[in-house]
């Protein structure tokens, strides 16, 4: 727990001293104002009791000046604290999101998207509460308790020790809730992830729900997850209510105990009436501060449970800048091929996802520059896996892959991907303008370059017919366009990247004849400046290729 907490605080880096300083000063300011007020009450009552008003005005002025100064310190420090706390929360969100961008493809293929969404939304928000509220409240309660204790001991150490004993009983009762609250926090996170998983599955398959009788089943599954989340949240609320009730009980008993003890101490001349009144004004805030320690500690444990989930995510293995070579101690500095026009060479590669069942075993192929090659084979033979290996999503186990005469083991993943443009079978378009969707292939592209890429992909004509042309806002995943239109925009995005190699994964498999013809025309034109690899099933696509490579299942 402590290791997680200290690691979480170190995320603030150079801002940590400012953040902690703001908490310290705000606590000193608020507690100092209450202490100044208690001394003011003591002096007034003592002066009235002794009928001595000669120095009362000076005492009132000094105490009031200290009171105002402390409030100013508190206000300034709280503003600084809020800025630093919000900055820390924003930094945490950015850290989690940037981590997601660095995870390997295997993470996204093995985990539901709700896993990441739960980390980014639920756990990050809960863990951020440490920065924005929980830590300040807990530390302020601890520091305030110490500050209030000093003048209380000065007024009457005997009565104060009695009151501390009562407060320790309250703290012991509150501490019983710490572990249950932490456990509830982890369970809430897990159930929230499960609920998000069901919800995203429903939303992503809304068409099927409307057509097939699966809506009831999916909704029932979501309802079960929702009920599980509800029951844990209900249990958490019960714990919070129990904690609050316990604090209310100790609040009442503490006040009654103080009155009883105070009357006895005054009757025994162990404390003056002025000191007792001042002590009473401090004991109320001391008691609340002490009870808040017991109240906020379990809440802090709850947030730390979410921080643990965040660190589990942040500690996941990232995609390396360059795959380590496990199959050979020596990486070739040049390609084995002697053909000048060979742009892509694959020699005797082996690969499996699980280390047991091979997808490829000693597979080889060579692609010549400026050609259109169709990759065919039965479903499951490894066509899409080949594209993933070429893009560096997974490391090969044996053999070599080289591009433009350079072996992959001598290239970083960034260098590999700069030389390849990729068009998946289901192109992803973002909910923004058509122009911006195309420009993702080259973020600094001019509007002229965007139009040129669209024309090369045979997309320009339908784009200009749209009401807003290139500034047309697409729906989620581009669902306001037809399949062929989406595919041509995706191809335009690949074209504008201007990479020497373009890989298209089943780019025409789900298109009508007209859309396929337009894409085929675009591919023929692209051969002049790009090398095209298309994973294909359609006979018409295969027939248009310069070379057909058949991949057989092992």
XYZ file of C-alpha atoms in Angstrom:
554
model
C 0.000 0.000 0.000
C 2.698 2.502 1.037
C 4.826 1.604 -1.981
C 1.870 2.303 -4.267
C 1.149 5.595 -2.513
C 4.730 6.888 -2.694
C 5.034 5.862 -6.325
C 1.775 7.643 -7.089
C 3.018 10.828 -5.429
C 6.294 10.706 -7.377
C 4.285 11.128 -10.574
C 4.006 14.833 -9.648
C 7.805 15.078 -10.059
C 9.088 18.655 -9.552
C 5.582 19.881 -8.650
C 5.399 17.640 -5.575
C 7.027 20.146 -3.147
C 4.612 22.875 -4.289
C 1.660 20.504 -3.918
C 2.654 19.358 -0.415
C 3.606 22.907 0.585
C 0.145 24.118 -0.419
C -1.454 21.412 1.765
C 0.798 22.314 4.701
C 0.183 26.078 4.459
C -3.572 25.707 3.949
C -3.749 23.509 7.059
C -1.624 25.919 9.101
C -3.748 28.840 7.917
C -7.104 27.259 8.760
C -5.980 25.721 12.056
C -4.140 28.903 13.015
C -7.267 30.980 12.535
C -9.220 28.692 14.872
C -6.448 28.744 17.488
C -6.313 32.563 17.305
C -10.075 32.628 17.765
C -9.867 30.372 20.841
C -7.270 32.638 22.456
C -9.482 35.609 21.676
C -12.401 33.927 23.487
C -10.172 33.005 26.443
C -8.872 36.570 26.842
C -12.334 38.122 26.625
C -13.901 35.739 29.173
C -10.903 35.989 31.517
C -10.963 39.809 31.338
C -14.711 39.847 32.011
C -14.356 37.368 34.865
C -11.552 39.405 36.473
C -13.235 42.683 35.589
C -10.001 43.836 33.984
C -10.552 45.513 30.610
C -7.377 47.602 30.440
C -5.592 45.482 27.820
C -8.554 43.789 26.175
C -8.586 46.013 23.056
C -4.934 45.331 22.275
C -5.468 41.586 22.797
C -8.523 41.620 20.530
C -6.598 43.514 17.837
C -3.614 41.132 17.899
C -5.749 38.002 17.837
C -7.990 39.392 15.095
C -4.963 40.347 12.973
C -3.562 36.814 13.339
C -6.994 35.399 12.485
C -7.225 37.434 9.234
C -3.617 36.641 8.256
C -4.204 32.908 8.737
C -7.357 33.037 6.595
C -5.439 34.804 3.800
C -2.717 32.151 3.946
C -5.398 29.443 3.805
C -7.150 30.972 0.793
C -3.951 31.495 -1.221
C -2.706 27.970 -0.424
C -6.035 26.371 -1.368
C -5.899 28.066 -4.766
C -2.364 26.743 -5.325
C -3.416 23.297 -4.125
C -6.388 23.143 -6.499
C -4.174 24.086 -9.444
C -1.545 21.469 -8.592
C -4.141 18.797 -7.840
C -5.955 19.305 -11.133
C -2.632 19.375 -12.982
C -1.679 16.060 -11.383
C -5.022 14.508 -12.364
C -4.588 15.681 -15.958
C -1.045 14.329 -16.032
C -2.266 10.941 -14.823
C -4.893 10.767 -17.576
C -2.263 11.671 -20.163
C 0.104 9.051 -18.741
C -2.503 6.283 -18.993
C -3.531 7.309 -22.507
C 0.051 7.556 -23.787
C 0.773 4.145 -22.253
C -2.106 2.683 -24.257
C -0.517 4.037 -27.443
C 2.735 2.206 -26.647
C 1.243 -1.203 -25.914
C 1.833 -3.953 -28.488
C -0.902 -5.151 -30.802
C -1.090 -8.387 -28.811
C -2.635 -6.457 -25.896
C -5.518 -5.182 -28.027
C -6.053 -8.563 -29.640
C -6.178 -10.358 -26.276
C -8.101 -7.778 -24.217
C -11.517 -6.234 -24.628
C -11.529 -2.485 -25.254
C -13.392 -2.045 -21.956
C -10.185 -3.015 -20.137
C -8.471 0.147 -21.331
C -11.606 2.285 -21.012
C -12.041 1.212 -17.391
C -8.433 2.151 -16.623
C -8.708 5.501 -18.417
C -12.105 6.566 -17.063
C -12.984 4.777 -13.823
C -9.638 3.955 -12.191
C -7.944 7.161 -13.309
C -10.785 9.283 -11.962
C -10.847 7.440 -8.639
C -7.066 7.494 -8.265
C -6.997 11.204 -9.162
C -9.118 11.845 -6.074
C -5.896 11.335 -4.106
C -4.517 14.486 -5.724
C -7.706 16.528 -5.727
C -9.215 15.802 -2.313
C -8.380 12.662 -0.333
C -4.747 13.328 0.547
C -5.337 16.950 1.530
C -8.256 16.021 3.731
C -6.330 13.237 5.437
C -3.113 15.235 5.918
C -5.055 18.324 7.012
C -6.892 16.262 9.607
C -3.606 14.843 10.951
C -1.747 18.180 10.975
C -4.730 20.049 12.404
C -5.036 17.506 15.193
C -1.404 18.116 16.168
C -1.785 21.904 15.976
C -4.952 21.922 18.068
C -3.367 19.588 20.596
C -0.575 22.028 21.538
C -2.785 24.859 22.916
C -5.223 22.322 24.359
C -2.426 20.774 26.403
C -1.435 24.284 27.452
C -4.947 25.090 28.676
C -5.262 21.795 30.586
C -3.107 18.780 29.912
C -5.159 16.562 32.233
C -8.492 17.265 30.568
C -6.877 17.069 27.113
C -5.451 13.594 27.808
C -8.907 12.393 28.837
C -10.350 13.753 25.602
C -7.566 12.125 23.554
C -8.486 8.748 25.078
C -12.093 9.185 23.895
C -10.888 10.204 20.422
C -8.569 7.165 20.181
C -11.580 4.907 20.696
C -13.283 6.647 17.773
C -10.186 6.257 15.591
C -9.928 2.551 16.424
C -13.544 2.086 15.344
C -12.969 3.944 12.067
C -9.804 1.981 11.244
C -11.876 -1.205 11.101
C -13.371 0.101 7.853
C -10.020 0.623 6.059
C -9.485 -2.836 4.506
C -13.165 -3.420 3.612
C -13.200 -0.061 1.803
C -10.023 -0.940 -0.128
C -11.446 -4.340 -1.124
C -14.690 -2.690 -2.217
C -12.697 -0.251 -4.348
C -10.976 -3.051 -6.299
C -14.247 -4.939 -6.741
C -15.970 -1.809 -8.046
C -13.190 -1.348 -10.599
C -13.454 -4.967 -11.798
C -17.248 -4.871 -12.071
C -17.151 -1.494 -13.809
C -14.825 -2.982 -16.424
C -17.193 -5.939 -16.916
C -20.150 -3.601 -17.279
C -18.263 -1.466 -19.836
C -17.384 -4.615 -21.774
C -21.063 -5.563 -22.103
C -22.069 -1.992 -22.964
C -19.451 -1.522 -25.700
C -20.394 -4.904 -27.184
C -24.011 -3.759 -27.397
C -23.153 -0.411 -28.993
C -20.669 -1.839 -31.503
C -23.191 -4.450 -32.657
C -26.342 -2.338 -32.646
C -27.213 -3.398 -36.222
C -27.255 -7.071 -35.223
C -29.377 -6.303 -32.179
C -31.998 -4.680 -34.400
C -31.997 -7.526 -36.903
C -31.364 -10.702 -34.910
C -33.079 -11.807 -31.689
C -29.916 -11.340 -29.608
C -30.800 -7.983 -28.097
C -32.584 -9.507 -25.119
C -29.661 -11.829 -24.380
C -27.065 -9.024 -24.520
C -29.234 -6.696 -22.475
C -29.748 -9.435 -19.877
C -25.976 -9.932 -19.679
C -25.511 -6.190 -19.213
C -28.248 -6.164 -16.579
C -26.491 -8.966 -14.665
C -23.206 -7.008 -14.726
C -25.054 -3.858 -13.730
C -26.691 -5.631 -10.792
C -23.345 -7.007 -9.647
C -21.898 -3.484 -9.788
C -24.969 -2.164 -7.969
C -24.655 -4.696 -5.152
C -20.981 -3.869 -4.601
C -21.748 -0.141 -4.751
C -24.579 -0.757 -2.297
C -22.194 -2.566 0.024
C -19.725 0.308 -0.314
C -22.473 2.779 0.530
C -23.375 0.694 3.575
C -19.769 0.808 4.710
C -19.731 4.584 4.202
C -23.032 4.937 6.053
C -21.756 2.765 8.896
C -18.614 4.855 9.081
C -20.669 8.055 9.133
C -23.004 6.690 11.813
C -20.073 5.655 13.962
C -18.598 9.143 13.639
C -21.926 10.714 14.619
C -22.103 8.495 17.696
C -18.577 9.422 18.773
C -19.351 13.055 18.017
C -22.263 13.016 20.447
C -20.502 10.995 23.154
C -17.405 13.183 22.822
C -19.427 16.358 23.397
C -21.203 14.847 26.410
C -17.939 13.558 27.837
C -16.360 16.996 27.466
C -19.208 18.713 29.297
C -19.105 16.210 32.134
C -15.348 16.338 32.496
C -15.277 20.119 32.072
C -17.743 20.703 34.898
C -15.760 18.427 37.192
C -12.399 20.083 36.350
C -13.820 23.583 36.941
C -15.371 22.515 40.236
C -11.983 21.159 41.317
C -10.255 24.414 40.272
C -8.087 22.477 37.828
C -8.991 24.837 34.965
C -10.356 28.370 34.705
C -13.651 29.141 33.015
C -11.872 31.145 30.295
C -9.442 28.301 29.573
C -12.302 25.775 29.569
C -14.257 27.893 27.072
C -11.184 28.242 24.837
C -10.523 24.510 25.165
C -14.132 23.771 24.235
C -13.883 25.943 21.104
C -10.779 23.987 20.059
C -12.059 20.572 21.110
C -14.946 20.774 18.664
C -12.586 21.251 15.718
C -10.039 18.827 17.226
C -12.712 16.156 17.573
C -13.878 16.630 13.993
C -10.304 16.588 12.718
C -9.529 13.425 14.678
C -12.675 11.729 13.444
C -11.856 12.787 9.905
C -8.606 10.839 10.113
C -10.619 7.676 10.671
C -13.124 8.690 8.011
C -10.695 9.702 5.273
C -8.211 6.882 5.833
C -10.626 4.193 4.505
C -11.533 6.475 1.591
C -7.826 6.912 0.882
C -7.394 3.135 0.887
C -10.212 2.910 -1.640
C -8.412 5.331 -3.967
C -5.080 3.529 -3.505
C -6.779 0.334 -4.702
C -7.572 2.143 -7.961
C -4.002 3.463 -8.117
C -2.776 -0.139 -7.883
C -4.925 -0.999 -10.905
C -3.424 1.976 -12.765
C 0.122 0.824 -12.031
C -0.710 -2.723 -13.112
C -1.679 -1.180 -16.450
C 1.351 1.145 -16.610
C 3.704 -1.763 -15.836
C 2.545 -3.804 -18.825
C 5.241 -4.614 -21.343
C 5.380 -2.056 -24.122
C 6.068 -2.494 -27.781
C 9.848 -2.082 -28.168
C 11.414 0.399 -30.542
C 13.103 -2.553 -32.174
C 12.380 -6.261 -31.803
C 15.179 -8.190 -30.157
C 16.523 -10.977 -32.323
C 15.959 -14.292 -30.593
C 16.716 -16.603 -33.485
C 20.277 -15.508 -34.253
C 23.146 -13.792 -32.495
C 24.208 -12.092 -35.698
C 21.901 -9.907 -37.712
C 22.739 -9.595 -41.416
C 23.660 -6.073 -42.489
C 22.390 -6.644 -46.027
C 19.612 -8.602 -47.617
C 20.379 -12.062 -48.910
C 18.774 -11.184 -52.226
C 20.929 -10.027 -55.129
C 18.091 -8.676 -57.231
C 18.328 -4.885 -57.550
C 14.573 -4.537 -58.088
C 13.579 -6.631 -55.058
C 11.962 -4.280 -52.562
C 10.675 -6.873 -50.095
C 12.304 -10.186 -49.262
C 11.067 -12.853 -46.847
C 13.390 -15.796 -46.306
C 12.512 -18.953 -44.358
C 10.448 -17.276 -41.650
C 8.680 -19.179 -38.872
C 6.022 -17.754 -36.563
C 3.358 -18.817 -34.106
C 1.143 -16.818 -31.735
C 1.295 -19.309 -28.882
C 4.713 -20.826 -29.439
C 3.119 -24.199 -30.219
C 1.106 -24.127 -33.438
C 3.040 -22.582 -36.319
C 1.333 -20.200 -38.706
C 4.441 -20.073 -40.892
C 7.214 -22.634 -41.154
C 10.172 -21.779 -43.418
C 7.991 -19.494 -45.562
C 9.723 -17.394 -48.251
C 8.709 -14.881 -50.919
C 10.172 -11.955 -52.850
C 8.363 -8.889 -54.166
C 9.680 -6.772 -56.997
C 9.509 -2.997 -56.972
C 6.546 -1.433 -58.774
C 4.469 -4.624 -58.941
C 0.986 -5.559 -57.846
C 1.095 -8.835 -55.903
C -1.991 -10.730 -54.757
C -1.638 -12.865 -51.614
C -4.209 -15.680 -51.601
C -4.996 -18.765 -49.586
C -7.637 -20.434 -47.481
C -9.097 -18.683 -44.470
C -6.788 -19.063 -41.486
C -3.671 -19.815 -43.518
C -1.871 -16.673 -42.301
C -2.533 -13.961 -44.900
C -3.435 -11.264 -42.359
C -0.709 -12.548 -40.047
C 1.793 -11.942 -42.840
C 0.668 -8.307 -43.011
C 1.114 -7.984 -39.233
C 4.645 -9.382 -39.434
C 5.545 -7.019 -42.264
C 4.242 -4.099 -40.170
C 6.301 -5.250 -37.185
C 3.331 -5.977 -34.924
C 4.983 -9.263 -33.904
C 8.599 -10.507 -34.048
C 9.383 -13.494 -36.248
C 10.896 -16.559 -34.600
C 13.248 -17.624 -37.395
C 14.308 -16.396 -40.800
C 14.696 -12.866 -42.118
C 12.577 -10.074 -43.538
C 14.251 -7.237 -45.448
C 12.908 -4.108 -47.061
C 14.899 -2.129 -49.634
C 17.908 -4.327 -48.860
C 17.857 -3.700 -45.079
C 17.027 -6.471 -42.650
C 14.278 -5.804 -40.110
C 16.703 -6.478 -37.258
C 18.689 -3.425 -38.377
C 15.591 -1.200 -38.484
C 13.432 0.298 -35.760
C 9.681 -0.296 -35.906
C 9.249 3.383 -36.756
C 11.599 3.039 -39.733
C 9.783 -0.104 -40.896
C 6.329 1.494 -40.681
C 7.460 4.649 -42.447
C 8.058 2.515 -45.546
C 4.668 0.791 -45.494
C 1.161 2.181 -45.876
C -1.637 -0.099 -44.691
C -5.321 -0.315 -45.614
C -7.229 -2.805 -43.422
C -10.243 -4.793 -44.543
C -12.498 -2.611 -42.393
C -11.015 0.875 -42.670
C -11.381 3.028 -39.578
C -12.530 6.582 -40.216
C -12.714 9.113 -37.419
C -15.660 11.341 -36.606
C -14.136 14.421 -38.206
C -13.861 15.940 -41.698
C -12.981 13.893 -44.764
C -9.945 16.131 -45.331
C -8.631 15.458 -41.831
C -9.231 11.708 -42.167
C -7.094 11.687 -45.302
C -4.415 13.929 -43.787
C -3.775 11.457 -40.953
C -1.465 9.743 -43.431
C 0.578 12.981 -43.567
C -0.387 15.400 -40.769
C 1.249 18.434 -42.407
C -0.299 17.796 -45.837
C -1.634 20.771 -47.766
C -5.193 20.863 -49.108
C -3.743 20.446 -52.612
C -1.997 17.227 -51.552
C -5.209 15.949 -49.947
C -7.143 16.514 -53.173
C -4.398 14.833 -55.207
C -4.482 11.758 -52.958
C -8.282 11.607 -53.174
C -8.130 11.784 -56.973
C -5.531 9.009 -57.062
C -7.874 6.839 -54.961
C -10.886 7.684 -57.214
C -12.561 9.376 -54.227
C -12.557 13.016 -55.361
C -15.702 12.839 -57.499
C -18.014 11.578 -54.732
C -16.430 13.858 -52.115
C -17.117 17.088 -54.035
C -20.758 16.050 -54.445
C -21.255 16.021 -50.675
C -22.883 19.155 -49.183
C -19.646 20.280 -47.472
C -17.183 18.552 -49.765
C -13.878 17.812 -48.061
C -15.147 19.519 -44.893
C -18.003 17.015 -44.508
C -18.068 15.612 -40.965
C -18.255 11.831 -40.992
C -20.287 9.832 -38.503
C -18.729 7.398 -36.046
C -16.442 4.976 -37.911
C -17.498 6.743 -41.134
C -20.950 5.142 -41.052
C -22.460 7.954 -43.144
C -20.563 6.628 -46.189
C -20.889 3.445 -48.208
C -18.344 0.645 -47.922
C -16.680 1.565 -51.198
C -16.491 5.255 -50.281
C -14.903 4.477 -46.917
C -12.395 2.170 -48.563
C -11.372 4.803 -51.115
C -10.824 7.418 -48.388
C -8.683 4.880 -46.525
C -6.691 4.290 -49.700
C -6.287 8.064 -50.139
C -4.921 8.209 -46.589
C -2.414 5.487 -47.504
C -1.478 7.253 -50.739
C -0.753 10.589 -49.071
C 1.687 8.837 -46.723
C 3.791 8.261 -49.854
C 5.416 5.052 -48.607
C 7.110 2.801 -51.198
C 5.025 -0.236 -50.172
C 1.251 -0.387 -49.757
C -0.502 -3.340 -48.132
C -4.243 -3.748 -48.643
C -6.003 -6.411 -46.578
C -9.086 -7.682 -48.454
C -9.727 -4.139 -49.676
C -12.371 -5.196 -52.213
C -13.838 -8.328 -50.638
C -17.063 -6.669 -49.418
C -17.572 -4.165 -52.254
C -19.930 -4.088 -55.202
C -18.583 -4.425 -58.722
C -18.551 -0.668 -59.397
C -16.632 0.135 -56.212
C -14.205 -2.706 -56.875
C -13.608 -1.433 -60.397
C -12.811 2.067 -59.116
C -10.356 0.697 -56.582
C -8.759 -1.575 -59.185
C -8.244 1.446 -61.437
C -6.647 3.302 -58.520
C -4.306 0.369 -57.811
C -3.181 0.202 -61.443
C -2.263 3.880 -61.332
C -0.476 3.478 -58.004
C 1.858 0.801 -59.392
C 3.858 3.507 -61.106
C 5.166 4.841 -57.787
C 4.288 2.169 -55.197
C 4.632 -1.553 -54.710
C 1.217 -3.060 -53.965
C 0.500 -6.139 -51.860
C -3.146 -7.075 -51.630
C -4.576 -9.932 -49.611
C -7.330 -11.089 -51.924
C -10.043 -13.665 -52.512
C -11.909 -12.280 -55.504
C -10.912 -13.822 -58.860
C -11.126 -10.401 -60.524
C -8.617 -8.940 -58.067
C -6.302 -11.913 -58.398
C -6.505 -11.753 -62.195
C -5.397 -8.109 -62.181
C -2.227 -8.882 -60.190
C 1.239 -9.147 -61.719
C 2.115 -11.941 -59.312
C -0.025 -14.304 -57.260
C 1.435 -15.912 -54.125
C -0.488 -18.801 -52.655
C -0.126 -19.379 -48.910
C -0.958 -22.905 -47.835
C -2.096 -23.884 -44.358
C 0.418 -25.879 -42.334
